[in-house]
Amino acid sequence: MFLYFWREAWRSFRAHRGLAVTSVLSLTAALTLCGIFVLFDHNARQALNAIGDRREMIVYLKDDISDVQLSTLTDKVKLYFGEPTYVSRQQAWTELSEQLGDPALLSGVEDNPLPASLRVRLKPELLNFTAMEQAAKQVLEFPEVEDVRYGAEYVRRLDEFSAGMRATAWAAGGVVALAIVLMLFNTLRLTLLARRHQVEVMLRMGASDRFIAMPYVLEGLMHTGLAAVASLLLVFALQQGLTTRLAGLTFLPWTWSLSFVLLALGVAWVASTAALNRILRTIGS
Amino acid sequence: MISFEHVTKRYGERLALDDVTWRMEEGECAVIHGHSAAGKTTLLRLITHETQPTSGVVTVGTFRGGRLSRSHRALLRRTIGVIYEDFRLLPDRTVYENVALSLYIAGQHLEADLHPKVRRALHEVGLEAHRDLLPAELSYGERQRCAIARAIVNRPALILADEPTGALEPKSAAEVLSLLLRIHREGAALLLGTTRAEVANVIGGRRYVLEDGRLRDAAVAAPAGAAAGGA
């Protein structure tokens, strides 16, 4: 059965080559635009993940806690919040000295004022502002804890930027999906109107809407599939061209590329089916 | 098989059919004779549900009256073979593909099932040798024979022919009528609409005259071919 539909789709594709090429080029342009957004979104996510990896929570400890208390606290933090690393007062002092570079700057300080701390590499599900804020409050309630710092403002901004990038990518995807719907609707309408006589004959012979529509739906999928592959090639060319200027710019992983093509085909399937239902009802009874 | 109960059809102000009550039984042969624009095509289109009556009820087999859904309309049309004056073949398909289309539409997609049926239909209309030609490469008579093959390939119980010889010269017309009679004799009901009295004479069967939208039972006649040994 499908062989017949594919044969018909190919027949229609060949018969309306001009229209098909125009459709594929228009879809390629729209999908390339979307592909560029997806490429930048992917790279931005990678960059954000790299930054996110460096997000940590510093739990300052009270001066008078015992080794047993420290051990209990470390276990609890490890269980609920992430991987803790103990930094003693002396270590903190050494690190500060190294960061300042000039020991003379600290020569006036008689006693080490720095507290011991736990540097907590948070669990992935806690790497957002709300979860970190919540975690900080909970950690602060432990009696052994003096204070908690996690760079709230920095984390909040990072999250906002990340959400903005995602929203932009989705908006671009939405606009492109709409463009695909409109382009396929018009292409299929023109194709069907050019074959109006044949469609009317088929309807009179008892063909169901599905029987008539299926080859055109497949034709829409052929246009979109070709356009999706072409747009990925263009995005790949762009990425290769930009690599010299934007170091670290990587192409989409194959799972993203495959999802990109499948999503485009899914939108095309829905658009073609909806368009044909509508068009067939205007052509004949 | 077909019944019209007080069927009236208007196109705006124009009355195409006026209170037509009529029946046609299974395996019957009937000719509707009338001048151009008398309402013959309207009557045939009512049977295929291409149009709806203004009033009255049309029943075809188990499909009774009212406005059928698109899927039911399609189902109804698959049970009828229709032959048009202008053939209505698909120009970009070969003779074979045009005939096979009826089977595809009926949901038969296996080449092993489909091929013998198409060959048989083409054999019956004498077009086996032309199976790979496009309609434009055929004479008008051959095109009509191709349309007949397409109409009969599914072995429908009812064949509707709307002025099937209208575009043909006398020799081809005689061949087509002879073919239709043969198909009818094999069991299919045949309803033919024509403006030509000689066509009605050749086909025979029950004869109706359609005049000013009214259908009149003219007579039951034996086909001329039955006495003459062919149309």
JSON list of C-alpha atoms in Angstrom, two decimals, chain A residues 129-246:
[
{"chain": "A", "resi": 129, "resn": "PHE", "atom": "CA", "xyz": [19.01, 29.58, 42.07]},
{"chain": "A", "resi": 130, "resn": "THR", "atom": "CA", "xyz": [15.82, 28.41, 43.80]},
{"chain": "A", "resi": 131, "resn": "ALA", "atom": "CA", "xyz": [17.22, 25.01, 44.78]},
{"chain": "A", "resi": 132, "resn": "MET", "atom": "CA", "xyz": [20.51, 26.53, 45.95]},
{"chain": "A", "resi": 133, "resn": "GLU", "atom": "CA", "xyz": [18.70, 29.12, 48.05]},
{"chain": "A", "resi": 134, "resn": "GLN", "atom": "CA", "xyz": [16.59, 26.38, 49.64]},
{"chain": "A", "resi": 135, "resn": "ALA", "atom": "CA", "xyz": [19.65, 24.18, 50.24]},
{"chain": "A", "resi": 136, "resn": "ALA", "atom": "CA", "xyz": [21.54, 27.08, 51.83]},
{"chain": "A", "resi": 137, "resn": "LYS", "atom": "CA", "xyz": [18.67, 27.71, 54.28]},
{"chain": "A", "resi": 138, "resn": "GLN", "atom": "CA", "xyz": [18.58, 24.04, 55.24]},
{"chain": "A", "resi": 139, "resn": "VAL", "atom": "CA", "xyz": [22.36, 23.83, 55.74]},
{"chain": "A", "resi": 140, "resn": "LEU", "atom": "CA", "xyz": [22.29, 26.99, 57.85]},
{"chain": "A", "resi": 141, "resn": "GLU", "atom": "CA", "xyz": [20.00, 25.24, 60.32]},
{"chain": "A", "resi": 142, "resn": "PHE", "atom": "CA", "xyz": [22.66, 22.73, 61.29]},
{"chain": "A", "resi": 143, "resn": "PRO", "atom": "CA", "xyz": [24.08, 23.82, 64.69]},
{"chain": "A", "resi": 144, "resn": "GLU", "atom": "CA", "xyz": [27.67, 23.33, 63.54]},
{"chain": "A", "resi": 145, "resn": "VAL", "atom": "CA", "xyz": [27.25, 25.89, 60.72]},
{"chain": "A", "resi": 146, "resn": "GLU", "atom": "CA", "xyz": [28.19, 29.55, 61.13]},
{"chain": "A", "resi": 147, "resn": "ASP", "atom": "CA", "xyz": [27.27, 30.83, 57.67]},
{"chain": "A", "resi": 148, "resn": "VAL", "atom": "CA", "xyz": [26.63, 29.73, 54.09]},
{"chain": "A", "resi": 149, "resn": "ARG", "atom": "CA", "xyz": [27.69, 31.48, 50.87]},
{"chain": "A", "resi": 150, "resn": "TYR", "atom": "CA", "xyz": [26.87, 30.49, 47.31]},
{"chain": "A", "resi": 151, "resn": "GLY", "atom": "CA", "xyz": [27.04, 33.66, 45.17]},
{"chain": "A", "resi": 152, "resn": "ALA", "atom": "CA", "xyz": [23.27, 34.13, 45.02]},
{"chain": "A", "resi": 153, "resn": "GLU", "atom": "CA", "xyz": [23.25, 37.05, 42.60]},
{"chain": "A", "resi": 154, "resn": "TYR", "atom": "CA", "xyz": [25.72, 35.39, 40.24]},
{"chain": "A", "resi": 155, "resn": "VAL", "atom": "CA", "xyz": [23.71, 32.17, 40.21]},
{"chain": "A", "resi": 156, "resn": "ARG", "atom": "CA", "xyz": [20.44, 34.03, 39.66]},
{"chain": "A", "resi": 157, "resn": "ARG", "atom": "CA", "xyz": [21.84, 35.93, 36.68]},
{"chain": "A", "resi": 158, "resn": "LEU", "atom": "CA", "xyz": [23.30, 32.77, 35.22]},
{"chain": "A", "resi": 159, "resn": "ASP", "atom": "CA", "xyz": [19.92, 31.08, 35.50]},
{"chain": "A", "resi": 160, "resn": "GLU", "atom": "CA", "xyz": [18.14, 34.03, 33.91]},
{"chain": "A", "resi": 161, "resn": "PHE", "atom": "CA", "xyz": [20.60, 34.07, 31.02]},
{"chain": "A", "resi": 162, "resn": "SER", "atom": "CA", "xyz": [20.18, 30.34, 30.53]},
{"chain": "A", "resi": 163, "resn": "ALA", "atom": "CA", "xyz": [16.37, 30.63, 30.57]},
{"chain": "A", "resi": 164, "resn": "GLY", "atom": "CA", "xyz": [16.56, 33.55, 28.10]},
{"chain": "A", "resi": 165, "resn": "MET", "atom": "CA", "xyz": [18.66, 31.50, 25.69]},
{"chain": "A", "resi": 166, "resn": "ARG", "atom": "CA", "xyz": [16.22, 28.61, 25.90]},
{"chain": "A", "resi": 167, "resn": "ALA", "atom": "CA", "xyz": [13.21, 30.89, 25.39]},
{"chain": "A", "resi": 168, "resn": "THR", "atom": "CA", "xyz": [14.86, 32.45, 22.33]},
{"chain": "A", "resi": 169, "resn": "ALA", "atom": "CA", "xyz": [15.56, 29.05, 20.84]},
{"chain": "A", "resi": 170, "resn": "TRP", "atom": "CA", "xyz": [11.96, 27.97, 21.45]},
{"chain": "A", "resi": 171, "resn": "ALA", "atom": "CA", "xyz": [10.59, 31.22, 20.00]},
{"chain": "A", "resi": 172, "resn": "ALA", "atom": "CA", "xyz": [12.75, 30.77, 16.91]},
{"chain": "A", "resi": 173, "resn": "GLY", "atom": "CA", "xyz": [11.53, 27.17, 16.69]},
{"chain": "A", "resi": 174, "resn": "GLY", "atom": "CA", "xyz": [7.92, 28.35, 16.96]},
{"chain": "A", "resi": 175, "resn": "VAL", "atom": "CA", "xyz": [8.35, 30.94, 14.23]},
{"chain": "A", "resi": 176, "resn": "VAL", "atom": "CA", "xyz": [10.01, 28.37, 11.96]},
{"chain": "A", "resi": 177, "resn": "ALA", "atom": "CA", "xyz": [7.26, 25.82, 12.69]},
{"chain": "A", "resi": 178, "resn": "LEU", "atom": "CA", "xyz": [4.70, 28.43, 11.66]},
{"chain": "A", "resi": 179, "resn": "ALA", "atom": "CA", "xyz": [6.72, 29.17, 8.53]},
{"chain": "A", "resi": 180, "resn": "ILE", "atom": "CA", "xyz": [6.78, 25.44, 7.69]},
{"chain": "A", "resi": 181, "resn": "VAL", "atom": "CA", "xyz": [3.00, 25.23, 8.15]},
{"chain": "A", "resi": 182, "resn": "LEU", "atom": "CA", "xyz": [2.38, 28.22, 5.87]},
{"chain": "A", "resi": 183, "resn": "MET", "atom": "CA", "xyz": [4.86, 27.13, 3.20]},
{"chain": "A", "resi": 184, "resn": "LEU", "atom": "CA", "xyz": [3.58, 23.56, 3.07]},
{"chain": "A", "resi": 185, "resn": "PHE", "atom": "CA", "xyz": [-0.02, 24.72, 3.08]},
{"chain": "A", "resi": 186, "resn": "ASN", "atom": "CA", "xyz": [0.59, 26.94, 0.07]},
{"chain": "A", "resi": 187, "resn": "THR", "atom": "CA", "xyz": [2.75, 24.43, -1.78]},
{"chain": "A", "resi": 188, "resn": "LEU", "atom": "CA", "xyz": [0.23, 21.63, -1.27]},
{"chain": "A", "resi": 189, "resn": "ARG", "atom": "CA", "xyz": [-2.66, 23.91, -2.18]},
{"chain": "A", "resi": 190, "resn": "LEU", "atom": "CA", "xyz": [-0.96, 24.88, -5.46]},
{"chain": "A", "resi": 191, "resn": "THR", "atom": "CA", "xyz": [-0.05, 21.23, -6.17]},
{"chain": "A", "resi": 192, "resn": "LEU", "atom": "CA", "xyz": [-3.57, 20.06, -5.49]},
{"chain": "A", "resi": 193, "resn": "LEU", "atom": "CA", "xyz": [-5.17, 22.86, -7.48]},
{"chain": "A", "resi": 194, "resn": "ALA", "atom": "CA", "xyz": [-2.90, 21.97, -10.41]},
{"chain": "A", "resi": 195, "resn": "ARG", "atom": "CA", "xyz": [-4.23, 18.41, -10.12]},
{"chain": "A", "resi": 196, "resn": "ARG", "atom": "CA", "xyz": [-7.78, 19.42, -9.29]},
{"chain": "A", "resi": 197, "resn": "HIS", "atom": "CA", "xyz": [-9.21, 17.48, -12.23]},
{"chain": "A", "resi": 198, "resn": "GLN", "atom": "CA", "xyz": [-7.52, 14.30, -11.08]},
{"chain": "A", "resi": 199, "resn": "VAL", "atom": "CA", "xyz": [-8.59, 14.78, -7.49]},
{"chain": "A", "resi": 200, "resn": "GLU", "atom": "CA", "xyz": [-12.19, 15.26, -8.61]},
{"chain": "A", "resi": 201, "resn": "VAL", "atom": "CA", "xyz": [-12.03, 12.09, -10.72]},
{"chain": "A", "resi": 202, "resn": "MET", "atom": "CA", "xyz": [-10.67, 10.14, -7.76]},
{"chain": "A", "resi": 203, "resn": "LEU", "atom": "CA", "xyz": [-13.37, 11.48, -5.45]},
{"chain": "A", "resi": 204, "resn": "ARG", "atom": "CA", "xyz": [-16.01, 10.38, -7.97]},
{"chain": "A", "resi": 205, "resn": "MET", "atom": "CA", "xyz": [-14.42, 6.95, -8.12]},
{"chain": "A", "resi": 206, "resn": "GLY", "atom": "CA", "xyz": [-14.86, 6.61, -4.38]},
{"chain": "A", "resi": 207, "resn": "ALA", "atom": "CA", "xyz": [-11.38, 7.51, -3.15]},
{"chain": "A", "resi": 208, "resn": "SER", "atom": "CA", "xyz": [-11.28, 8.44, 0.53]},
{"chain": "A", "resi": 209, "resn": "ASP", "atom": "CA", "xyz": [-9.70, 11.71, 1.63]},
{"chain": "A", "resi": 210, "resn": "ARG", "atom": "CA", "xyz": [-6.87, 9.70, 3.17]},
{"chain": "A", "resi": 211, "resn": "PHE", "atom": "CA", "xyz": [-6.20, 7.90, -0.11]},
{"chain": "A", "resi": 212, "resn": "ILE", "atom": "CA", "xyz": [-5.98, 11.18, -2.01]},
{"chain": "A", "resi": 213, "resn": "ALA", "atom": "CA", "xyz": [-4.08, 13.04, 0.69]},
{"chain": "A", "resi": 214, "resn": "MET", "atom": "CA", "xyz": [-1.43, 10.45, 1.58]},
{"chain": "A", "resi": 215, "resn": "PRO", "atom": "CA", "xyz": [0.83, 10.97, -1.49]},
{"chain": "A", "resi": 216, "resn": "TYR", "atom": "CA", "xyz": [0.76, 14.73, -0.92]},
{"chain": "A", "resi": 217, "resn": "VAL", "atom": "CA", "xyz": [1.54, 14.31, 2.77]},
{"chain": "A", "resi": 218, "resn": "LEU", "atom": "CA", "xyz": [4.50, 12.15, 1.76]},
{"chain": "A", "resi": 219, "resn": "GLU", "atom": "CA", "xyz": [5.50, 14.78, -0.78]},
{"chain": "A", "resi": 220, "resn": "GLY", "atom": "CA", "xyz": [5.42, 17.40, 1.99]},
{"chain": "A", "resi": 221, "resn": "LEU", "atom": "CA", "xyz": [7.62, 15.12, 4.07]},
{"chain": "A", "resi": 222, "resn": "MET", "atom": "CA", "xyz": [10.03, 14.69, 1.15]},
{"chain": "A", "resi": 223, "resn": "HIS", "atom": "CA", "xyz": [10.31, 18.49, 0.78]},
{"chain": "A", "resi": 224, "resn": "THR", "atom": "CA", "xyz": [10.86, 18.96, 4.51]},
{"chain": "A", "resi": 225, "resn": "GLY", "atom": "CA", "xyz": [13.27, 16.03, 4.86]},
{"chain": "A", "resi": 226, "resn": "LEU", "atom": "CA", "xyz": [15.43, 17.35, 2.01]},
{"chain": "A", "resi": 227, "resn": "ALA", "atom": "CA", "xyz": [15.27, 20.88, 3.44]},
{"chain": "A", "resi": 228, "resn": "ALA", "atom": "CA", "xyz": [16.18, 19.69, 6.96]},
{"chain": "A", "resi": 229, "resn": "VAL", "atom": "CA", "xyz": [19.26, 17.80, 5.70]},
{"chain": "A", "resi": 230, "resn": "ALA", "atom": "CA", "xyz": [20.28, 20.73, 3.48]},
{"chain": "A", "resi": 231, "resn": "SER", "atom": "CA", "xyz": [19.90, 23.18, 6.37]},
{"chain": "A", "resi": 232, "resn": "LEU", "atom": "CA", "xyz": [22.03, 20.97, 8.65]},
{"chain": "A", "resi": 233, "resn": "LEU", "atom": "CA", "xyz": [24.74, 20.96, 5.98]},
{"chain": "A", "resi": 234, "resn": "LEU", "atom": "CA", "xyz": [24.57, 24.77, 5.79]},
{"chain": "A", "resi": 235, "resn": "VAL", "atom": "CA", "xyz": [24.73, 25.08, 9.59]},
{"chain": "A", "resi": 236, "resn": "PHE", "atom": "CA", "xyz": [27.72, 22.70, 9.58]},
{"chain": "A", "resi": 237, "resn": "ALA", "atom": "CA", "xyz": [29.43, 24.88, 6.95]},
{"chain": "A", "resi": 238, "resn": "LEU", "atom": "CA", "xyz": [28.72, 27.95, 9.08]},
{"chain": "A", "resi": 239, "resn": "GLN", "atom": "CA", "xyz": [30.13, 26.28, 12.19]},
{"chain": "A", "resi": 240, "resn": "GLN", "atom": "CA", "xyz": [33.27, 25.26, 10.28]},
{"chain": "A", "resi": 241, "resn": "GLY", "atom": "CA", "xyz": [33.64, 28.82, 8.99]},
{"chain": "A", "resi": 242, "resn": "LEU", "atom": "CA", "xyz": [33.22, 30.36, 12.44]},
{"chain": "A", "resi": 243, "resn": "THR", "atom": "CA", "xyz": [35.44, 27.93, 14.34]},
{"chain": "A", "resi": 244, "resn": "THR", "atom": "CA", "xyz": [38.51, 30.01, 13.55]},
{"chain": "A", "resi": 245, "resn": "ARG", "atom": "CA", "xyz": [36.88, 33.14, 15.02]},
{"chain": "A", "resi": 246, "resn": "LEU", "atom": "CA", "xyz": [34.87, 31.62, 17.86]}
]
